[in-house]
mmCIF file of C-alpha atoms in Angstrom:
data_model
loop_
_atom_site.group_PDB
_atom_site.id
_atom_site.type_symbol
_atom_site.label_atom_id
_atom_site.label_comp_id
_atom_site.label_asym_id
_atom_site.label_seq_id
_atom_site.Cartn_x
_atom_site.Cartn_y
_atom_site.Cartn_z
ATOM 1 C CA UNK A 1 22.233 0.245 12.616
ATOM 2 C CA UNK A 2 23.298 3.851 13.271
ATOM 3 C CA UNK A 3 19.899 5.594 13.167
ATOM 4 C CA UNK A 4 19.423 5.768 16.951
ATOM 5 C CA UNK A 5 22.941 7.132 17.464
ATOM 6 C CA UNK A 6 22.197 10.148 15.253
ATOM 7 C CA UNK A 7 18.554 10.475 16.309
ATOM 8 C CA UNK A 8 17.216 9.517 12.864
ATOM 9 C CA UNK A 9 13.879 7.876 12.132
ATOM 10 C CA UNK A 10 15.223 5.814 9.198
ATOM 11 C CA UNK A 11 18.276 5.415 6.974
ATOM 12 C CA UNK A 12 18.878 8.598 4.964
ATOM 13 C CA UNK A 13 21.186 7.148 2.321
ATOM 14 C CA UNK A 14 19.601 3.950 1.091
ATOM 15 C CA UNK A 15 20.717 2.778 -2.343
ATOM 16 C CA UNK A 16 17.229 1.691 -3.428
ATOM 17 C CA UNK A 17 15.235 4.482 -5.137
ATOM 18 C CA UNK A 18 12.665 6.040 -2.780
ATOM 19 C CA UNK A 19 10.294 8.769 -4.035
ATOM 20 C CA UNK A 20 9.933 9.938 -0.433
ATOM 21 C CA UNK A 21 13.530 11.213 -0.587
ATOM 22 C CA UNK A 22 13.157 12.888 -3.991
ATOM 23 C CA UNK A 23 15.443 15.915 -4.263
ATOM 24 C CA UNK A 24 14.406 18.465 -6.863
ATOM 25 C CA UNK A 25 17.659 19.581 -8.438
ATOM 26 C CA UNK A 26 17.384 21.718 -11.553
ATOM 27 C CA UNK A 27 17.891 18.733 -13.846
ATOM 28 C CA UNK A 28 15.562 16.448 -11.897
ATOM 29 C CA UNK A 29 12.815 19.077 -11.921
ATOM 30 C CA UNK A 30 13.269 19.402 -15.662
ATOM 31 C CA UNK A 31 13.019 15.624 -16.167
ATOM 32 C CA UNK A 32 9.925 15.466 -13.973
ATOM 33 C CA UNK A 33 8.337 18.315 -15.934
ATOM 34 C CA UNK A 34 8.979 16.452 -19.192
ATOM 35 C CA UNK A 35 7.354 13.318 -17.816
ATOM 36 C CA UNK A 36 4.329 15.254 -16.596
ATOM 37 C CA UNK A 37 4.109 16.987 -19.968
ATOM 38 C CA UNK A 38 4.182 13.599 -21.657
ATOM 39 C CA UNK A 39 1.365 12.286 -19.481
ATOM 40 C CA UNK A 40 -0.774 15.273 -20.447
ATOM 41 C CA UNK A 41 -0.121 14.748 -24.167
ATOM 42 C CA UNK A 42 -0.941 11.044 -23.881
ATOM 43 C CA UNK A 43 0.879 10.060 -27.078
ATOM 44 C CA UNK A 44 4.298 9.296 -28.523
ATOM 45 C CA UNK A 45 7.537 8.654 -26.678
ATOM 46 C CA UNK A 46 9.350 10.555 -23.926
ATOM 47 C CA UNK A 47 13.074 9.727 -23.548
ATOM 48 C CA UNK A 48 14.902 10.277 -20.246
ATOM 49 C CA UNK A 49 18.608 9.388 -20.016
ATOM 50 C CA UNK A 50 21.241 9.722 -17.303
ATOM 51 C CA UNK A 51 24.328 8.128 -15.822
ATOM 52 C CA UNK A 52 24.064 5.063 -13.586
ATOM 53 C CA UNK A 53 22.775 6.266 -10.210
ATOM 54 C CA UNK A 54 21.759 9.722 -11.481
ATOM 55 C CA UNK A 55 18.222 9.390 -10.078
ATOM 56 C CA UNK A 56 16.212 8.415 -13.172
ATOM 57 C CA UNK A 57 14.279 5.647 -11.435
ATOM 58 C CA UNK A 58 13.492 7.887 -8.448
ATOM 59 C CA UNK A 59 11.942 10.479 -10.784
ATOM 60 C CA UNK A 60 9.905 7.803 -12.569
ATOM 61 C CA UNK A 61 8.660 6.247 -9.335
ATOM 62 C CA UNK A 62 7.721 9.683 -8.064
ATOM 63 C CA UNK A 63 5.641 10.189 -11.202
ATOM 64 C CA UNK A 64 3.963 6.798 -10.821
ATOM 65 C CA UNK A 65 3.073 7.614 -7.211
ATOM 66 C CA UNK A 66 1.448 10.882 -8.292
ATOM 67 C CA UNK A 67 -0.755 9.383 -11.023
ATOM 68 C CA UNK A 68 -4.489 8.981 -10.495
ATOM 69 C CA UNK A 69 -5.178 5.245 -10.815
ATOM 70 C CA UNK A 70 -8.737 6.053 -11.924
ATOM 71 C CA UNK A 71 -7.427 7.928 -14.952
ATOM 72 C CA UNK A 72 -4.061 6.368 -15.851
ATOM 73 C CA UNK A 73 -3.136 2.682 -16.129
ATOM 74 C CA UNK A 74 0.655 2.422 -15.877
ATOM 75 C CA UNK A 75 2.944 -0.541 -16.455
ATOM 76 C CA UNK A 76 6.641 -0.566 -15.613
ATOM 77 C CA UNK A 77 9.051 -2.741 -17.620
ATOM 78 C CA UNK A 78 12.451 -3.256 -15.974
ATOM 79 C CA UNK A 79 13.795 -6.440 -17.597
ATOM 80 C CA UNK A 80 14.909 -5.408 -21.081
ATOM 81 C CA UNK A 81 17.670 -7.862 -22.052
ATOM 82 C CA UNK A 82 15.234 -9.871 -24.143
ATOM 83 C CA UNK A 83 14.532 -10.433 -27.790
ATOM 84 C CA UNK A 84 11.725 -8.605 -29.587
ATOM 85 C CA UNK A 85 8.936 -11.154 -29.065
ATOM 86 C CA UNK A 86 9.759 -11.730 -25.389
ATOM 87 C CA UNK A 87 9.738 -7.958 -24.882
ATOM 88 C CA UNK A 88 6.279 -7.823 -26.422
ATOM 89 C CA UNK A 89 5.074 -10.600 -24.113
ATOM 90 C CA UNK A 90 6.533 -8.800 -21.125
ATOM 91 C CA UNK A 91 4.590 -5.662 -22.077
ATOM 92 C CA UNK A 92 1.389 -7.692 -22.227
ATOM 93 C CA UNK A 93 2.102 -9.328 -18.872
ATOM 94 C CA UNK A 94 2.855 -5.929 -17.304
ATOM 95 C CA UNK A 95 -0.659 -4.797 -18.250
ATOM 96 C CA UNK A 96 -2.167 -8.059 -17.001
ATOM 97 C CA UNK A 97 -2.851 -9.481 -20.459
ATOM 98 C CA UNK A 98 -2.707 -13.274 -20.839
ATOM 99 C CA UNK A 99 0.427 -14.184 -22.789
ATOM 100 C CA UNK A 100 1.140 -17.764 -21.724
ATOM 101 C CA UNK A 101 0.984 -20.243 -24.619
ATOM 102 C CA UNK A 102 -0.251 -17.458 -26.927
ATOM 103 C CA UNK A 103 1.196 -16.702 -30.337
ATOM 104 C CA UNK A 104 2.585 -13.273 -31.157
ATOM 105 C CA UNK A 105 -0.548 -12.414 -33.133
ATOM 106 C CA UNK A 106 -2.760 -13.447 -30.198
ATOM 107 C CA UNK A 107 -0.678 -11.341 -27.787
ATOM 108 C CA UNK A 108 -1.016 -8.303 -30.062
ATOM 109 C CA UNK A 109 -4.785 -8.750 -30.416
ATOM 110 C CA UNK A 110 -5.252 -9.254 -26.672
ATOM 111 C CA UNK A 111 -3.098 -6.210 -25.887
ATOM 112 C CA UNK A 112 -4.980 -4.018 -28.371
ATOM 113 C CA UNK A 113 -8.328 -5.177 -26.958
ATOM 114 C CA UNK A 114 -7.138 -4.321 -23.431
ATOM 115 C CA UNK A 115 -5.982 -0.857 -24.488
ATOM 116 C CA UNK A 116 -9.257 -0.152 -26.311
ATOM 117 C CA UNK A 117 -11.230 -1.214 -23.221
ATOM 118 C CA UNK A 118 -9.253 1.147 -20.991
ATOM 119 C CA UNK A 119 -9.649 4.107 -23.346
ATOM 120 C CA UNK A 120 -13.387 3.471 -23.697
ATOM 121 C CA UNK A 121 -13.578 3.720 -19.895
ATOM 122 C CA UNK A 122 -11.903 7.124 -19.963
ATOM 123 C CA UNK A 123 -8.458 5.873 -18.915
ATOM 124 C CA UNK A 124 -5.050 6.344 -20.525
ATOM 125 C CA UNK A 125 -2.377 3.644 -20.745
ATOM 126 C CA UNK A 126 1.257 4.422 -20.012
ATOM 127 C CA UNK A 127 4.235 2.092 -20.500
ATOM 128 C CA UNK A 128 7.510 2.925 -18.713
ATOM 129 C CA UNK A 129 10.547 1.035 -19.982
ATOM 130 C CA UNK A 130 13.532 1.230 -17.639
ATOM 131 C CA UNK A 131 17.100 0.301 -18.689
ATOM 132 C CA UNK A 132 16.157 1.081 -22.295
ATOM 133 C CA UNK A 133 19.815 0.935 -23.376
ATOM 134 C CA UNK A 134 19.596 -2.878 -23.116
ATOM 135 C CA UNK A 135 16.793 -3.142 -25.677
ATOM 136 C CA UNK A 136 17.680 -4.759 -28.984
ATOM 137 C CA UNK A 137 16.890 -2.753 -32.098
ATOM 138 C CA UNK A 138 14.128 -5.210 -32.971
ATOM 139 C CA UNK A 139 12.654 -4.814 -29.494
ATOM 140 C CA UNK A 140 12.671 -1.016 -29.916
ATOM 141 C CA UNK A 141 10.886 -1.479 -33.233
ATOM 142 C CA UNK A 142 8.226 -3.642 -31.549
ATOM 143 C CA UNK A 143 7.604 -0.859 -29.036
ATOM 144 C CA UNK A 144 7.339 1.645 -31.869
ATOM 145 C CA UNK A 145 4.788 -0.543 -33.622
ATOM 146 C CA UNK A 146 2.659 -0.571 -30.450
ATOM 147 C CA UNK A 147 2.361 3.212 -30.772
ATOM 148 C CA UNK A 148 0.394 2.614 -33.982
ATOM 149 C CA UNK A 149 -2.573 1.324 -31.961
ATOM 150 C CA UNK A 150 -5.363 3.910 -32.132
ATOM 151 C CA UNK A 151 -9.002 4.238 -31.132
ATOM 152 C CA UNK A 152 -10.473 6.704 -33.557
ATOM 153 C CA UNK A 153 -8.069 9.662 -33.458
ATOM 154 C CA UNK A 154 -6.705 8.807 -29.995
ATOM 155 C CA UNK A 155 -3.459 6.922 -29.408
ATOM 156 C CA UNK A 156 -3.978 3.887 -27.199
ATOM 157 C CA UNK A 157 -0.523 3.752 -25.642
ATOM 158 C CA UNK A 158 2.168 6.187 -24.595
ATOM 159 C CA UNK A 159 5.728 5.062 -23.766
ATOM 160 C CA UNK A 160 8.497 6.509 -21.612
ATOM 161 C CA UNK A 161 11.985 5.199 -22.451
ATOM 162 C CA UNK A 162 14.387 5.586 -19.512
ATOM 163 C CA UNK A 163 18.019 4.561 -19.898
ATOM 164 C CA UNK A 164 21.708 5.296 -19.701
ATOM 165 C CA UNK A 165 23.484 7.773 -22.040
ATOM 166 C CA UNK A 166 24.351 5.110 -24.625
ATOM 167 C CA UNK A 167 20.657 4.876 -25.505
ATOM 168 C CA UNK A 168 20.932 8.331 -27.063
ATOM 169 C CA UNK A 169 23.438 6.911 -29.555
ATOM 170 C CA UNK A 170 20.963 4.137 -30.398
ATOM 171 C CA UNK A 171 18.236 6.707 -30.869
ATOM 172 C CA UNK A 172 20.385 8.745 -33.281
ATOM 173 C CA UNK A 173 21.248 5.784 -35.528
ATOM 174 C CA UNK A 174 19.906 5.820 -39.089
ATOM 175 C CA UNK A 175 17.486 2.911 -38.584
ATOM 176 C CA UNK A 176 15.761 4.712 -35.694
ATOM 177 C CA UNK A 177 14.383 7.568 -37.801
ATOM 178 C CA UNK A 178 10.785 6.415 -37.498
ATOM 179 C CA UNK A 179 11.087 6.205 -33.709
ATOM 180 C CA UNK A 180 12.668 9.678 -33.511
ATOM 181 C CA UNK A 181 9.640 11.074 -35.322
ATOM 182 C CA UNK A 182 7.443 9.731 -32.503
ATOM 183 C CA UNK A 183 9.568 11.232 -29.705
ATOM 184 C CA UNK A 184 7.859 14.314 -28.297
ATOM 185 C CA UNK A 185 10.558 15.232 -25.731
ATOM 186 C CA UNK A 186 14.005 14.109 -24.557
ATOM 187 C CA UNK A 187 15.881 14.987 -21.390
ATOM 188 C CA UNK A 188 19.281 14.039 -19.951
ATOM 189 C CA UNK A 189 19.948 14.001 -16.198
ATOM 190 C CA UNK A 190 23.562 14.930 -15.451
ATOM 191 C CA UNK A 191 25.431 14.944 -12.120
ATOM 192 C CA UNK A 192 24.690 17.417 -9.326
ATOM 193 C CA UNK A 193 26.946 20.436 -8.915
ATOM 194 C CA UNK A 194 28.742 21.187 -5.648
ATOM 195 C CA UNK A 195 25.929 23.238 -4.054
ATOM 196 C CA UNK A 196 23.301 20.726 -5.160
ATOM 197 C CA UNK A 197 25.381 17.942 -3.630
ATOM 198 C CA UNK A 198 25.284 19.710 -0.269
ATOM 199 C CA UNK A 199 21.570 20.412 -0.663
ATOM 200 C CA UNK A 200 20.960 16.767 -1.576
ATOM 201 C CA UNK A 201 22.725 15.483 1.542
ATOM 202 C CA UNK A 202 20.976 17.953 3.839
ATOM 203 C CA UNK A 203 17.611 17.171 2.234
ATOM 204 C CA UNK A 204 17.946 13.428 2.768
ATOM 205 C CA UNK A 205 19.065 13.905 6.367
ATOM 206 C CA UNK A 206 16.064 16.141 7.011
ATOM 207 C CA UNK A 207 13.718 13.556 5.455
ATOM 208 C CA UNK A 208 15.229 10.980 7.830
ATOM 209 C CA UNK A 209 14.489 13.173 10.869
ATOM 210 C CA UNK A 210 17.929 14.712 11.451
ATOM 211 C CA UNK A 211 18.098 17.614 13.892
ATOM 212 C CA UNK A 212 21.679 18.866 13.901
ATOM 213 C CA UNK A 213 23.241 15.389 13.965
ATOM 214 C CA UNK A 214 25.229 14.423 12.011
ATOM 215 C CA UNK A 215 27.010 17.642 11.019
ATOM 216 C CA UNK A 216 29.263 18.226 7.992
ATOM 217 C CA UNK A 217 31.545 21.212 7.562
ATOM 218 C CA UNK A 218 32.000 22.929 4.198
ATOM 219 C CA UNK A 219 35.246 21.101 3.423
ATOM 220 C CA UNK A 220 33.516 17.760 3.994
ATOM 221 C CA UNK A 221 30.859 18.664 1.410
ATOM 222 C CA UNK A 222 33.643 19.646 -1.004
ATOM 223 C CA UNK A 223 35.346 16.297 -0.487
ATOM 224 C CA UNK A 224 32.102 14.342 -0.949
ATOM 225 C CA UNK A 225 31.370 16.177 -4.192
ATOM 226 C CA UNK A 226 34.858 15.525 -5.573
ATOM 227 C CA UNK A 227 34.777 11.840 -4.589
ATOM 228 C CA UNK A 228 31.255 11.157 -5.900
ATOM 229 C CA UNK A 229 31.296 13.319 -9.015
ATOM 230 C CA UNK A 230 27.838 14.565 -8.021
ATOM 231 C CA UNK A 231 26.162 11.209 -8.804
ATOM 232 C CA UNK A 232 23.387 10.652 -6.214
ATOM 233 C CA UNK A 233 23.943 6.911 -5.810
ATOM 234 C CA UNK A 234 27.660 7.416 -5.188
ATOM 235 C CA UNK A 235 26.828 10.159 -2.687
ATOM 236 C CA UNK A 236 24.493 7.746 -0.883
ATOM 237 C CA UNK A 237 27.118 5.009 -0.781
ATOM 238 C CA UNK A 238 29.803 7.358 0.535
ATOM 239 C CA UNK A 239 27.612 9.084 3.138
ATOM 240 C CA UNK A 240 26.186 5.798 4.392
ATOM 241 C CA UNK A 241 29.704 4.511 5.006
ATOM 242 C CA UNK A 242 30.662 7.833 6.598
ATOM 243 C CA UNK A 243 27.792 7.660 9.088
ATOM 244 C CA UNK A 244 28.708 4.071 9.905
ATOM 245 C CA UNK A 245 32.294 5.179 10.593
ATOM 246 C CA UNK A 246 31.008 7.940 12.867
ATOM 247 C CA UNK A 247 28.774 5.502 14.749
ATOM 248 C CA UNK A 248 31.644 3.085 15.344
ATOM 249 C CA UNK A 249 33.899 5.924 16.474
ATOM 250 C CA UNK A 250 31.256 7.739 18.539
ATOM 251 C CA UNK A 251 31.521 10.759 16.255
ATOM 252 C CA UNK A 252 28.793 12.979 14.751
ATOM 253 C CA UNK A 253 30.837 15.851 13.296
ATOM 254 C CA UNK A 254 32.542 15.161 9.973
ATOM 255 C CA UNK A 255 35.418 16.929 8.275
ATOM 256 C CA UNK A 256 37.209 16.509 4.963
ATOM 257 C CA UNK A 257 39.740 14.152 6.567
ATOM 258 C CA UNK A 258 36.930 11.779 7.557
ATOM 259 C CA UNK A 259 35.664 11.702 3.968
ATOM 260 C CA UNK A 260 39.199 11.046 2.723
ATOM 261 C CA UNK A 261 39.557 8.103 5.139
ATOM 262 C CA UNK A 262 36.292 6.545 3.965
ATOM 263 C CA UNK A 263 37.153 7.029 0.294
ATOM 264 C CA UNK A 264 40.559 5.429 0.855
ATOM 265 C CA UNK A 265 38.948 2.479 2.640
ATOM 266 C CA UNK A 266 36.432 1.959 -0.153
ATOM 267 C CA UNK A 267 39.153 2.153 -2.792
ATOM 268 C CA UNK A 268 41.170 -0.484 -0.980
ATOM 269 C CA UNK A 269 38.167 -2.779 -0.911
ATOM 270 C CA UNK A 270 37.781 -2.522 -4.682
ATOM 271 C CA UNK A 271 41.521 -2.474 -5.443
ATOM 272 C CA UNK A 272 43.128 -4.602 -8.121
ATOM 273 C CA UNK A 273 44.126 -8.210 -7.237
ATOM 274 C CA UNK A 274 47.175 -8.671 -5.038
ATOM 275 C CA UNK A 275 50.326 -10.665 -5.845
ATOM 276 C CA UNK A 276 48.501 -13.996 -5.749
ATOM 277 C CA UNK A 277 45.825 -12.701 -8.114
ATOM 278 C CA UNK A 278 48.487 -11.489 -10.553
ATOM 279 C CA UNK A 279 50.292 -14.835 -10.243
ATOM 280 C CA UNK A 280 47.056 -16.608 -11.127
ATOM 281 C CA UNK A 281 46.613 -14.420 -14.213
ATOM 282 C CA UNK A 282 50.227 -15.063 -15.300
ATOM 283 C CA UNK A 283 49.740 -18.821 -14.927
ATOM 284 C CA UNK A 284 46.496 -18.657 -16.908
ATOM 285 C CA UNK A 285 48.255 -16.787 -19.721
ATOM 286 C CA UNK A 286 51.066 -19.340 -19.729
ATOM 287 C CA UNK A 287 48.530 -22.164 -19.810
ATOM 288 C CA UNK A 288 46.817 -20.591 -22.840
ATOM 289 C CA UNK A 289 50.166 -20.253 -24.630
ATOM 290 C CA UNK A 290 51.020 -23.900 -23.980
ATOM 291 C CA UNK A 291 47.668 -25.105 -25.307
ATOM 292 C CA UNK A 292 47.921 -23.145 -28.538
ATOM 293 C CA UNK A 293 44.865 -24.078 -30.620
ATOM 294 C CA UNK A 294 43.916 -26.946 -28.285
ATOM 295 C CA UNK A 295 40.569 -26.610 -26.498
ATOM 296 C CA UNK A 296 40.761 -25.806 -22.769
ATOM 297 C CA UNK A 297 38.227 -28.578 -22.102
ATOM 298 C CA UNK A 298 38.829 -32.048 -23.539
ATOM 299 C CA UNK A 299 35.350 -33.290 -24.402
ATOM 300 C CA UNK A 300 36.442 -36.911 -24.881
ATOM 301 C CA UNK A 301 38.167 -37.302 -21.508
ATOM 302 C CA UNK A 302 35.998 -34.734 -19.714
ATOM 303 C CA UNK A 303 39.045 -32.991 -18.240
ATOM 304 C CA UNK A 304 40.396 -29.458 -18.162
ATOM 305 C CA UNK A 305 43.737 -29.013 -19.908
ATOM 306 C CA UNK A 306 45.759 -27.061 -17.325
ATOM 307 C CA UNK A 307 49.454 -26.921 -16.515
ATOM 308 C CA UNK A 308 50.689 -27.898 -13.024
ATOM 309 C CA UNK A 309 51.559 -24.231 -12.403
ATOM 310 C CA UNK A 310 47.998 -23.068 -13.089
ATOM 311 C CA UNK A 311 46.527 -25.884 -10.975
ATOM 312 C CA UNK A 312 48.756 -24.921 -8.040
ATOM 313 C CA UNK A 313 47.904 -21.218 -8.455
ATOM 314 C CA UNK A 314 44.169 -21.993 -8.498
ATOM 315 C CA UNK A 315 44.463 -24.080 -5.319
ATOM 316 C CA UNK A 316 46.456 -21.317 -3.591
ATOM 317 C CA UNK A 317 43.931 -18.664 -4.644
ATOM 318 C CA UNK A 318 40.998 -20.671 -3.256
ATOM 319 C CA UNK A 319 42.843 -21.140 0.047
ATOM 320 C CA UNK A 320 43.468 -17.384 0.172
ATOM 321 C CA UNK A 321 39.806 -16.649 -0.476
ATOM 322 C CA UNK A 322 38.864 -18.876 2.464
ATOM 323 C CA UNK A 323 41.335 -17.094 4.752
ATOM 324 C CA UNK A 324 40.135 -13.657 3.600
ATOM 325 C CA UNK A 325 36.508 -14.584 4.287
ATOM 326 C CA UNK A 326 37.485 -15.891 7.733
ATOM 327 C CA UNK A 327 39.485 -12.738 8.457
ATOM 328 C CA UNK A 328 36.568 -10.553 7.346
ATOM 329 C CA UNK A 329 34.208 -12.432 9.646
ATOM 330 C CA UNK A 330 36.580 -11.963 12.588
ATOM 331 C CA UNK A 331 36.816 -8.244 11.858
ATOM 332 C CA UNK A 332 33.024 -7.921 11.841
ATOM 333 C CA UNK A 333 32.797 -9.790 15.143
ATOM 334 C CA UNK A 334 35.484 -7.550 16.624
ATOM 335 C CA UNK A 335 33.589 -4.422 15.592
ATOM 336 C CA UNK A 336 30.382 -5.841 17.092
ATOM 337 C CA UNK A 337 32.134 -6.537 20.405
ATOM 338 C CA UNK A 338 33.559 -3.014 20.472
ATOM 339 C CA UNK A 339 30.097 -1.553 19.876
ATOM 340 C CA UNK A 340 28.658 -3.667 22.689
ATOM 341 C CA UNK A 341 31.444 -2.552 25.038
ATOM 342 C CA UNK A 342 30.773 1.079 24.225
ATOM 343 C CA UNK A 343 27.032 0.665 24.756
ATOM 344 C CA UNK A 344 27.622 -1.126 28.076
ATOM 345 C CA UNK A 345 29.981 1.628 29.200
ATOM 346 C CA UNK A 346 27.448 4.333 28.336
ATOM 347 C CA UNK A 347 24.744 2.388 30.184
ATOM 348 C CA UNK A 348 26.911 2.069 33.310
ATOM 349 C CA UNK A 349 27.724 5.776 33.260
ATOM 350 C CA UNK A 350 24.027 6.601 32.996
ATOM 351 C CA UNK A 351 23.152 4.243 35.877
ATOM 352 C CA UNK A 352 25.879 5.801 38.001
ATOM 353 C CA UNK A 353 24.471 9.267 37.387
ATOM 354 C CA UNK A 354 20.980 8.052 38.320
ATOM 355 C CA UNK A 355 22.294 6.530 41.564
ATOM 356 C CA UNK A 356 24.144 9.722 42.454
ATOM 357 C CA UNK A 357 21.094 11.829 41.649
ATOM 358 C CA UNK A 358 18.864 9.629 43.802
ATOM 359 C CA UNK A 359 21.301 9.756 46.729
ATOM 360 C CA UNK A 360 21.601 13.558 46.727
ATOM 361 C CA UNK A 361 17.843 14.196 46.379
ATOM 362 C CA UNK A 362 16.626 16.143 49.483
ATOM 363 C CA UNK A 363 14.314 14.215 51.786
ATOM 364 C CA UNK A 364 10.752 15.501 52.063
ATOM 365 C CA UNK A 365 10.014 16.925 55.538
ATOM 366 C CA UNK A 366 7.346 15.075 57.449
ATOM 367 C CA UNK A 367 4.249 16.933 58.540
#
């Protein structure tokens, strides 16, 4: 939307991980080095943890993009809220092994045969498990058991476990001792510091083709760091909204006050429920008190057991939601009209200048 206004080739602050925008902070370089070290060792587990939005997935995708497909067969597992057997089937499917209508034993045999085939062809197999903190303990144990597969003295599978900080607590529990013995390296990605936050923003703008526009002063970088806590995804969200604000206001130079305005606007959008929302909660609590041990849903009559006060509050809340959606749509339309008016005005000014320039151009003398 705002790329042309700032002279950018694409959006610099997308929320989706993009290896093309990888910023090598000290911690990200360290995590990348650990992953590369793990690939060279070709055995055991590498554990990478970090806060939500810290850039773990970007580092992993950057590694995947750098691997030689003729030497490394990589599978990426991102859905981890499954039981142990479903996790095993998902691993098989990620490597292209047939798992449909197969028993657990058949999946294990097929997966081992696939891994042996790859190793015999001079390839290594790498499994990357994202969102590892969602794995059940039994699922983690299944992954550990897969590391027992060997071809002679060579391990058939290496696994990277990537997750949020709570996975470290899982790893340190007493029943994870056998897994800890297979972990060859661990690394935690923390937030960026203030200077890295500025470097991160400038790096992404440069990758998007920026050439002096937009411009942030030092106080604006300070404000962005304080508001985001140095978490890359939060920085992206804040800067994207900031550039949108500048586009709508025909502004390319940002100060701390601009950052404060955007932060305030975002906080209002995610603020706690208003009076009607609190009234709804109060009515729900009163309804629960009146029911006592009675079920909220009467299975014999097929009706909800609600008081008249709660029913009225629910109806009022739904009406309010409809009005808020309508109001939001009108606001978006209003902003679109304002943008069109500004563009039309700029076009008219440009045409006027062209007409004036053509009228004052000296006539060529005839020979």
